[in-house]
mmCIF file with all atom_site columns, C-alpha atoms in Angstrom:
data_model
loop_
_atom_site.group_PDB
_atom_site.id
_atom_site.type_symbol
_atom_site.label_atom_id
_atom_site.label_alt_id
_atom_site.label_comp_id
_atom_site.label_asym_id
_atom_site.label_entity_id
_atom_site.label_seq_id
_atom_site.pdbx_PDB_ins_code
_atom_site.Cartn_x
_atom_site.Cartn_y
_atom_site.Cartn_z
_atom_site.occupancy
_atom_site.B_iso_or_equiv
_atom_site.pdbx_formal_charge
_atom_site.auth_seq_id
_atom_site.auth_comp_id
_atom_site.auth_asym_id
_atom_site.auth_atom_id
_atom_site.pdbx_PDB_model_num
ATOM 1   C CA . MET A 1 1   ? -20.648 -16.105 -26.376 1.00 0.00 ? 1   MET A CA 1
ATOM 2   C CA . GLY A 1 2   ? -18.328 -13.168 -24.918 1.00 0.00 ? 2   GLY A CA 1
ATOM 3   C CA . THR A 1 3   ? -19.583 -13.715 -21.382 1.00 0.00 ? 3   THR A CA 1
ATOM 4   C CA . LYS A 1 4   ? -19.282 -17.511 -21.588 1.00 0.00 ? 4   LYS A CA 1
ATOM 5   C CA . LEU A 1 5   ? -15.705 -17.171 -23.080 1.00 0.00 ? 5   LEU A CA 1
ATOM 6   C CA . VAL A 1 6   ? -14.579 -14.708 -20.157 1.00 0.00 ? 6   VAL A CA 1
ATOM 7   C CA . ILE A 1 7   ? -15.928 -17.018 -17.717 1.00 0.00 ? 7   ILE A CA 1
ATOM 8   C CA . TYR A 1 8   ? -14.144 -19.929 -19.001 1.00 0.00 ? 8   TYR A CA 1
ATOM 9   C CA . VAL A 1 9   ? -11.012 -18.237 -19.050 1.00 0.00 ? 9   VAL A CA 1
ATOM 10  C CA . LEU A 1 10  ? -11.480 -17.198 -15.677 1.00 0.00 ? 10  LEU A CA 1
ATOM 11  C CA . ILE A 1 11  ? -11.979 -20.722 -14.751 1.00 0.00 ? 11  ILE A CA 1
ATOM 12  C CA . PHE A 1 12  ? -8.632  -21.995 -16.633 1.00 0.00 ? 12  PHE A CA 1
ATOM 13  C CA . ASP A 1 13  ? -7.083  -19.073 -14.770 1.00 0.00 ? 13  ASP A CA 1
ATOM 14  C CA . VAL A 1 14  ? -8.105  -20.021 -11.277 1.00 0.00 ? 14  VAL A CA 1
ATOM 15  C CA . VAL A 1 15  ? -7.426  -23.951 -11.702 1.00 0.00 ? 15  VAL A CA 1
ATOM 16  C CA . LEU A 1 16  ? -3.788  -22.492 -13.022 1.00 0.00 ? 16  LEU A CA 1
ATOM 17  C CA . SER A 1 17  ? -3.503  -20.534 -10.323 1.00 0.00 ? 17  SER A CA 1
ATOM 18  C CA . LEU A 1 18  ? -4.294  -23.426 -7.807  1.00 0.00 ? 18  LEU A CA 1
ATOM 19  C CA . MET A 1 19  ? -1.707  -25.389 -9.559  1.00 0.00 ? 19  MET A CA 1
ATOM 20  C CA . VAL A 1 20  ? 0.816   -22.529 -9.533  1.00 0.00 ? 20  VAL A CA 1
ATOM 21  C CA . GLY A 1 21  ? 0.196   -22.082 -5.712  1.00 0.00 ? 21  GLY A CA 1
ATOM 22  C CA . ALA A 1 22  ? 0.634   -25.846 -4.953  1.00 0.00 ? 22  ALA A CA 1
ATOM 23  C CA . TYR A 1 23  ? 4.046   -26.180 -6.939  1.00 0.00 ? 23  TYR A CA 1
ATOM 24  C CA . GLY A 1 24  ? 5.295   -22.654 -7.128  1.00 0.00 ? 24  GLY A CA 1
ATOM 25  C CA . GLY A 1 25  ? 5.297   -21.820 -3.405  1.00 0.00 ? 25  GLY A CA 1
ATOM 26  C CA . LEU A 1 26  ? 3.200   -18.479 -3.824  1.00 0.00 ? 26  LEU A CA 1
ATOM 27  C CA . GLY A 1 27  ? 1.596   -17.479 -0.759  1.00 0.00 ? 27  GLY A CA 1
ATOM 28  C CA . ALA A 1 28  ? -1.389  -15.298 -0.076  1.00 0.00 ? 28  ALA A CA 1
ATOM 29  C CA . PRO A 1 29  ? -1.442  -11.474 -0.875  1.00 0.00 ? 29  PRO A CA 1
ATOM 30  C CA . SER A 1 30  ? -0.228  -9.158  1.944   1.00 0.00 ? 30  SER A CA 1
ATOM 31  C CA . ILE A 1 31  ? -3.086  -7.033  2.892   1.00 0.00 ? 31  ILE A CA 1
ATOM 32  C CA . PRO A 1 32  ? -2.463  -4.270  5.287   1.00 0.00 ? 32  PRO A CA 1
ATOM 33  C CA . PRO A 1 33  ? -4.411  -4.182  8.470   1.00 0.00 ? 33  PRO A CA 1
ATOM 34  C CA . GLU A 1 34  ? -7.444  -1.729  8.367   1.00 0.00 ? 34  GLU A CA 1
ATOM 35  C CA . PRO A 1 35  ? -6.985  1.659   9.930   1.00 0.00 ? 35  PRO A CA 1
ATOM 36  C CA . SER A 1 36  ? -8.599  2.362   13.207  1.00 0.00 ? 36  SER A CA 1
ATOM 37  C CA . VAL A 1 37  ? -10.027 5.160   14.830  1.00 0.00 ? 37  VAL A CA 1
ATOM 38  C CA . GLY A 1 38  ? -7.226  5.289   17.560  1.00 0.00 ? 38  GLY A CA 1
ATOM 39  C CA . GLN A 1 39  ? -4.325  5.430   14.792  1.00 0.00 ? 39  GLN A CA 1
ATOM 40  C CA . ALA A 1 40  ? -6.194  8.344   12.963  1.00 0.00 ? 40  ALA A CA 1
ATOM 41  C CA . GLN A 1 41  ? -6.345  10.236  16.592  1.00 0.00 ? 41  GLN A CA 1
ATOM 42  C CA . ALA A 1 42  ? -2.979  9.630   17.353  1.00 0.00 ? 42  ALA A CA 1
ATOM 43  C CA . ILE A 1 43  ? -1.830  10.781  13.937  1.00 0.00 ? 43  ILE A CA 1
ATOM 44  C CA . ALA A 1 44  ? -3.914  13.847  14.627  1.00 0.00 ? 44  ALA A CA 1
ATOM 45  C CA . GLY A 1 45  ? -2.969  14.439  18.072  1.00 0.00 ? 45  GLY A CA 1
ATOM 46  C CA . SER A 1 46  ? 0.450   14.662  17.310  1.00 0.00 ? 46  SER A CA 1
ATOM 47  C CA . ILE A 1 47  ? 0.090   17.564  14.999  1.00 0.00 ? 47  ILE A CA 1
ATOM 48  C CA . ILE A 1 48  ? 0.677   20.738  17.080  1.00 0.00 ? 48  ILE A CA 1
ATOM 49  C CA . TRP A 1 49  ? 1.564   23.944  16.193  1.00 0.00 ? 49  TRP A CA 1
ATOM 50  C CA . SER A 1 50  ? 3.158   26.485  18.663  1.00 0.00 ? 50  SER A CA 1
ATOM 51  C CA . ALA A 1 51  ? 4.304   30.019  18.470  1.00 0.00 ? 51  ALA A CA 1
ATOM 52  C CA . GLY A 1 52  ? 6.461   31.669  21.024  1.00 0.00 ? 52  GLY A CA 1
ATOM 53  C CA . ILE A 1 53  ? 9.845   32.975  22.093  1.00 0.00 ? 53  ILE A CA 1
ATOM 54  C CA . PRO A 1 54  ? 12.513  30.176  23.302  1.00 0.00 ? 54  PRO A CA 1
ATOM 55  C CA . ALA A 1 55  ? 14.647  30.532  26.368  1.00 0.00 ? 55  ALA A CA 1
ATOM 56  C CA . ILE A 1 56  ? 17.236  33.029  25.874  1.00 0.00 ? 56  ILE A CA 1
ATOM 57  C CA . THR A 1 57  ? 20.459  32.990  27.911  1.00 0.00 ? 57  THR A CA 1
ATOM 58  C CA . LEU A 1 58  ? 21.961  36.604  28.607  1.00 0.00 ? 58  LEU A CA 1
ATOM 59  C CA . ILE A 1 59  ? 24.768  35.491  30.833  1.00 0.00 ? 59  ILE A CA 1
ATOM 60  C CA . PRO A 1 60  ? 26.145  32.128  30.745  1.00 0.00 ? 60  PRO A CA 1
ATOM 61  C CA . SER A 1 61  ? 27.044  30.279  34.125  1.00 0.00 ? 61  SER A CA 1
ATOM 62  C CA . PHE A 1 62  ? 30.473  30.613  34.665  1.00 0.00 ? 62  PHE A CA 1
ATOM 63  C CA . SER A 1 63  ? 33.562  29.701  37.264  1.00 0.00 ? 63  SER A CA 1
ATOM 64  C CA . ILE A 1 64  ? 36.088  31.996  38.750  1.00 0.00 ? 64  ILE A CA 1
ATOM 65  C CA . ALA A 1 65  ? 38.800  30.408  41.027  1.00 0.00 ? 65  ALA A CA 1
ATOM 66  C CA . GLY A 1 66  ? 36.570  27.562  41.925  1.00 0.00 ? 66  GLY A CA 1
ATOM 67  C CA . SER A 1 67  ? 33.118  29.220  42.374  1.00 0.00 ? 67  SER A CA 1
ATOM 68  C CA . THR A 1 68  ? 30.565  28.638  40.211  1.00 0.00 ? 68  THR A CA 1
ATOM 69  C CA . PHE A 1 69  ? 28.406  31.513  39.154  1.00 0.00 ? 69  PHE A CA 1
ATOM 70  C CA . PRO A 1 70  ? 24.681  31.474  37.979  1.00 0.00 ? 70  PRO A CA 1
ATOM 71  C CA . GLY A 1 71  ? 24.058  32.668  34.479  1.00 0.00 ? 71  GLY A CA 1
ATOM 72  C CA . LEU A 1 72  ? 21.046  34.822  33.885  1.00 0.00 ? 72  LEU A CA 1
ATOM 73  C CA . THR A 1 73  ? 18.342  33.221  31.066  1.00 0.00 ? 73  THR A CA 1
ATOM 74  C CA . LEU A 1 74  ? 15.097  34.615  30.462  1.00 0.00 ? 74  LEU A CA 1
ATOM 75  C CA . PRO A 1 75  ? 12.309  31.973  30.396  1.00 0.00 ? 75  PRO A CA 1
ATOM 76  C CA . SER A 1 76  ? 10.736  30.902  27.291  1.00 0.00 ? 76  SER A CA 1
ATOM 77  C CA . ILE A 1 77  ? 7.403   32.535  26.321  1.00 0.00 ? 77  ILE A CA 1
ATOM 78  C CA . THR A 1 78  ? 4.264   30.515  24.423  1.00 0.00 ? 78  THR A CA 1
ATOM 79  C CA . PHE A 1 79  ? 1.900   32.601  22.641  1.00 0.00 ? 79  PHE A CA 1
ATOM 80  C CA . PHE A 1 80  ? -0.474  30.139  21.598  1.00 0.00 ? 80  PHE A CA 1
ATOM 81  C CA . VAL A 1 81  ? -0.641  26.110  20.861  1.00 0.00 ? 81  VAL A CA 1
ATOM 82  C CA . ILE A 1 82  ? -2.971  25.078  18.326  1.00 0.00 ? 82  ILE A CA 1
ATOM 83  C CA . SER A 1 83  ? -3.553  21.086  18.405  1.00 0.00 ? 83  SER A CA 1
ATOM 84  C CA . PHE A 1 84  ? -5.171  19.420  15.402  1.00 0.00 ? 84  PHE A CA 1
ATOM 85  C CA . GLY A 1 85  ? -6.807  16.563  17.279  1.00 0.00 ? 85  GLY A CA 1
ATOM 86  C CA . TRP A 1 86  ? -10.213 17.742  15.630  1.00 0.00 ? 86  TRP A CA 1
ATOM 87  C CA . LEU A 1 87  ? -8.591  16.495  12.094  1.00 0.00 ? 87  LEU A CA 1
ATOM 88  C CA . TRP A 1 88  ? -8.950  12.748  13.101  1.00 0.00 ? 88  TRP A CA 1
ATOM 89  C CA . PRO A 1 89  ? -12.001 12.065  10.933  1.00 0.00 ? 89  PRO A CA 1
ATOM 90  C CA . ILE A 1 90  ? -10.309 13.350  7.954   1.00 0.00 ? 90  ILE A CA 1
ATOM 91  C CA . ILE A 1 91  ? -7.221  11.657  8.634   1.00 0.00 ? 91  ILE A CA 1
ATOM 92  C CA . LEU A 1 92  ? -9.215  8.557   8.821   1.00 0.00 ? 92  LEU A CA 1
ATOM 93  C CA . VAL A 1 93  ? -11.164 9.087   5.291   1.00 0.00 ? 93  VAL A CA 1
ATOM 94  C CA . PHE A 1 94  ? -7.595  9.295   3.929   1.00 0.00 ? 94  PHE A CA 1
ATOM 95  C CA . GLN A 1 95  ? -6.464  6.331   5.665   1.00 0.00 ? 95  GLN A CA 1
ATOM 96  C CA . TRP A 1 96  ? -9.240  4.132   4.364   1.00 0.00 ? 96  TRP A CA 1
ATOM 97  C CA . ILE A 1 97  ? -8.661  5.389   0.917   1.00 0.00 ? 97  ILE A CA 1
ATOM 98  C CA . ALA A 1 98  ? -4.848  4.286   1.031   1.00 0.00 ? 98  ALA A CA 1
ATOM 99  C CA . TRP A 1 99  ? -5.779  1.138   2.538   1.00 0.00 ? 99  TRP A CA 1
ATOM 100 C CA . VAL A 1 100 ? -8.428  0.336   -0.294  1.00 0.00 ? 100 VAL A CA 1
ATOM 101 C CA . PHE A 1 101 ? -5.779  1.224   -3.040  1.00 0.00 ? 101 PHE A CA 1
ATOM 102 C CA . SER A 1 102 ? -2.892  -0.709  -1.311  1.00 0.00 ? 102 SER A CA 1
ATOM 103 C CA . SER A 1 103 ? -5.065  -3.697  -0.829  1.00 0.00 ? 103 SER A CA 1
ATOM 104 C CA . ILE A 1 104 ? -6.458  -3.425  -4.567  1.00 0.00 ? 104 ILE A CA 1
ATOM 105 C CA . ALA A 1 105 ? -2.550  -3.098  -5.596  1.00 0.00 ? 105 ALA A CA 1
ATOM 106 C CA . SER A 1 106 ? -1.683  -6.260  -3.287  1.00 0.00 ? 106 SER A CA 1
ATOM 107 C CA . VAL A 1 107 ? -4.187  -8.223  -5.010  1.00 0.00 ? 107 VAL A CA 1
ATOM 108 C CA . ILE A 1 108 ? -3.453  -7.258  -8.603  1.00 0.00 ? 108 ILE A CA 1
ATOM 109 C CA . GLY A 1 109 ? 0.307   -7.724  -7.829  1.00 0.00 ? 109 GLY A CA 1
ATOM 110 C CA . TYR A 1 110 ? -0.558  -11.326 -6.357  1.00 0.00 ? 110 TYR A CA 1
ATOM 111 C CA . ILE A 1 111 ? -2.701  -12.168 -9.891  1.00 0.00 ? 111 ILE A CA 1
ATOM 112 C CA . LEU A 1 112 ? 0.293   -10.913 -11.702 1.00 0.00 ? 112 LEU A CA 1
ATOM 113 C CA . SER A 1 113 ? 2.931   -13.146 -9.953  1.00 0.00 ? 113 SER A CA 1
ATOM 114 C CA . ILE A 1 114 ? 0.445   -15.992 -10.605 1.00 0.00 ? 114 ILE A CA 1
ATOM 115 C CA . PHE A 1 115 ? 0.301   -15.211 -14.051 1.00 0.00 ? 115 PHE A CA 1
ATOM 116 C CA . THR A 1 116 ? 4.189   -14.769 -14.526 1.00 0.00 ? 116 THR A CA 1
ATOM 117 C CA . GLY A 1 117 ? 4.689   -17.825 -12.448 1.00 0.00 ? 117 GLY A CA 1
ATOM 118 C CA . SER A 1 118 ? 2.223   -20.104 -14.374 1.00 0.00 ? 118 SER A CA 1
ATOM 119 C CA . VAL A 1 119 ? 4.055   -18.963 -17.369 1.00 0.00 ? 119 VAL A CA 1
ATOM 120 C CA . SER A 1 120 ? 7.541   -19.613 -16.241 1.00 0.00 ? 120 SER A CA 1
ATOM 121 C CA . LEU A 1 121 ? 6.437   -22.866 -14.856 1.00 0.00 ? 121 LEU A CA 1
ATOM 122 C CA . LEU A 1 122 ? 4.825   -24.139 -18.141 1.00 0.00 ? 122 LEU A CA 1
ATOM 123 C CA . SER A 1 123 ? 7.858   -22.860 -20.063 1.00 0.00 ? 123 SER A CA 1
ATOM 124 C CA . GLY A 1 124 ? 10.134  -24.839 -17.716 1.00 0.00 ? 124 GLY A CA 1
ATOM 125 C CA . VAL A 1 125 ? 8.670   -28.089 -18.708 1.00 0.00 ? 125 VAL A CA 1
ATOM 126 C CA . PRO A 1 126 ? 10.592  -30.040 -21.183 1.00 0.00 ? 126 PRO A CA 1
ATOM 127 C CA . VAL A 1 127 ? 9.215   -30.222 -24.885 1.00 0.00 ? 127 VAL A CA 1
ATOM 128 C CA . LEU A 1 128 ? 5.319   -29.214 -24.361 1.00 0.00 ? 128 LEU A CA 1
ATOM 129 C CA . GLY A 1 129 ? 6.566   -26.223 -22.083 1.00 0.00 ? 129 GLY A CA 1
ATOM 130 C CA . PRO A 1 130 ? 6.799   -23.353 -24.598 1.00 0.00 ? 130 PRO A CA 1
ATOM 131 C CA . PHE A 1 131 ? 3.673   -24.652 -26.441 1.00 0.00 ? 131 PHE A CA 1
ATOM 132 C CA . LEU A 1 132 ? 1.747   -24.623 -23.179 1.00 0.00 ? 132 LEU A CA 1
ATOM 133 C CA . ALA A 1 133 ? 3.200   -21.191 -22.137 1.00 0.00 ? 133 ALA A CA 1
ATOM 134 C CA . VAL A 1 134 ? 2.029   -19.633 -25.697 1.00 0.00 ? 134 VAL A CA 1
ATOM 135 C CA . PHE A 1 135 ? -1.398  -21.289 -24.900 1.00 0.00 ? 135 PHE A CA 1
ATOM 136 C CA . THR A 1 136 ? -1.794  -19.600 -22.058 1.00 0.00 ? 136 THR A CA 1
ATOM 137 C CA . LEU A 1 137 ? -0.589  -16.127 -23.244 1.00 0.00 ? 137 LEU A CA 1
ATOM 138 C CA . LEU A 1 138 ? -3.225  -16.615 -26.213 1.00 0.00 ? 138 LEU A CA 1
ATOM 139 C CA . ILE A 1 139 ? -5.866  -17.547 -23.929 1.00 0.00 ? 139 ILE A CA 1
ATOM 140 C CA . ASN A 1 140 ? -5.354  -14.699 -21.637 1.00 0.00 ? 140 ASN A CA 1
ATOM 141 C CA . LEU A 1 141 ? -5.126  -12.379 -24.545 1.00 0.00 ? 141 LEU A CA 1
ATOM 142 C CA . VAL A 1 142 ? -8.307  -13.647 -25.558 1.00 0.00 ? 142 VAL A CA 1
ATOM 143 C CA . LEU A 1 143 ? -9.996  -13.246 -22.094 1.00 0.00 ? 143 LEU A CA 1
ATOM 144 C CA . VAL A 1 144 ? -8.322  -9.316  -22.342 1.00 0.00 ? 144 VAL A CA 1
ATOM 145 C CA . TRP A 1 145 ? -10.073 -8.950  -25.609 1.00 0.00 ? 145 TRP A CA 1
ATOM 146 C CA . GLU A 1 146 ? -13.391 -10.182 -24.866 1.00 0.00 ? 146 GLU A CA 1
ATOM 147 C CA . ILE A 1 147 ? -13.544 -7.745  -21.721 1.00 0.00 ? 147 ILE A CA 1
ATOM 148 C CA . ILE A 1 148 ? -12.481 -5.159  -23.933 1.00 0.00 ? 148 ILE A CA 1
ATOM 149 C CA . LYS A 1 149 ? -15.323 -6.367  -26.256 1.00 0.00 ? 149 LYS A CA 1
ATOM 150 C CA . LEU A 1 150 ? -18.092 -6.597  -23.356 1.00 0.00 ? 150 LEU A CA 1
ATOM 151 C CA . ILE A 1 151 ? -17.249 -3.028  -21.963 1.00 0.00 ? 151 ILE A CA 1
ATOM 152 C CA . ARG A 1 152 ? -17.270 -1.132  -25.418 1.00 0.00 ? 152 ARG A CA 1
ATOM 153 C CA . GLY A 1 153 ? -20.293 -3.129  -26.748 1.00 0.00 ? 153 GLY A CA 1
ATOM 154 C CA . TYR A 1 154 ? -18.515 -4.740  -29.917 1.00 0.00 ? 154 TYR A CA 1
ATOM 155 C CA . GLY A 1 155 ? -20.327 -7.566  -31.436 1.00 0.00 ? 155 GLY A CA 1
ATOM 156 C CA . PRO A 1 156 ? -23.194 -9.901  -30.111 1.00 0.00 ? 156 PRO A CA 1
#
């Protein structure tokens, strides 16, 4: 009986969400674009470590009586440069993980906005609105309880 009840409540929520989407002006969730290899390579290619000595000016350029004398500057010396372009596969994996979590969060936020929007729309209806809102809340609490029962294995 629990599985049927879960399915019926989900169908009720889908119908309610269609009505709320039509009347509440809700749009689809904003799912970010999928990460690409080019993005990961660009990020990894921009990570560069370099060690060295910067240019040092011993005598700055100066002017005396209209004549300009050049300064004395020692050039910079670079000991080594390490590029982390080879890290792009690891960065791509982390980008995919972040994309999955942000997509899930976007969909869950959309579902919550549907639910809160439906409750607020129902409660705004004169006379019957509060009763319909309480009915919706109770049905969804039953849904949560039945899902918990199915997960934990209570009862038949």
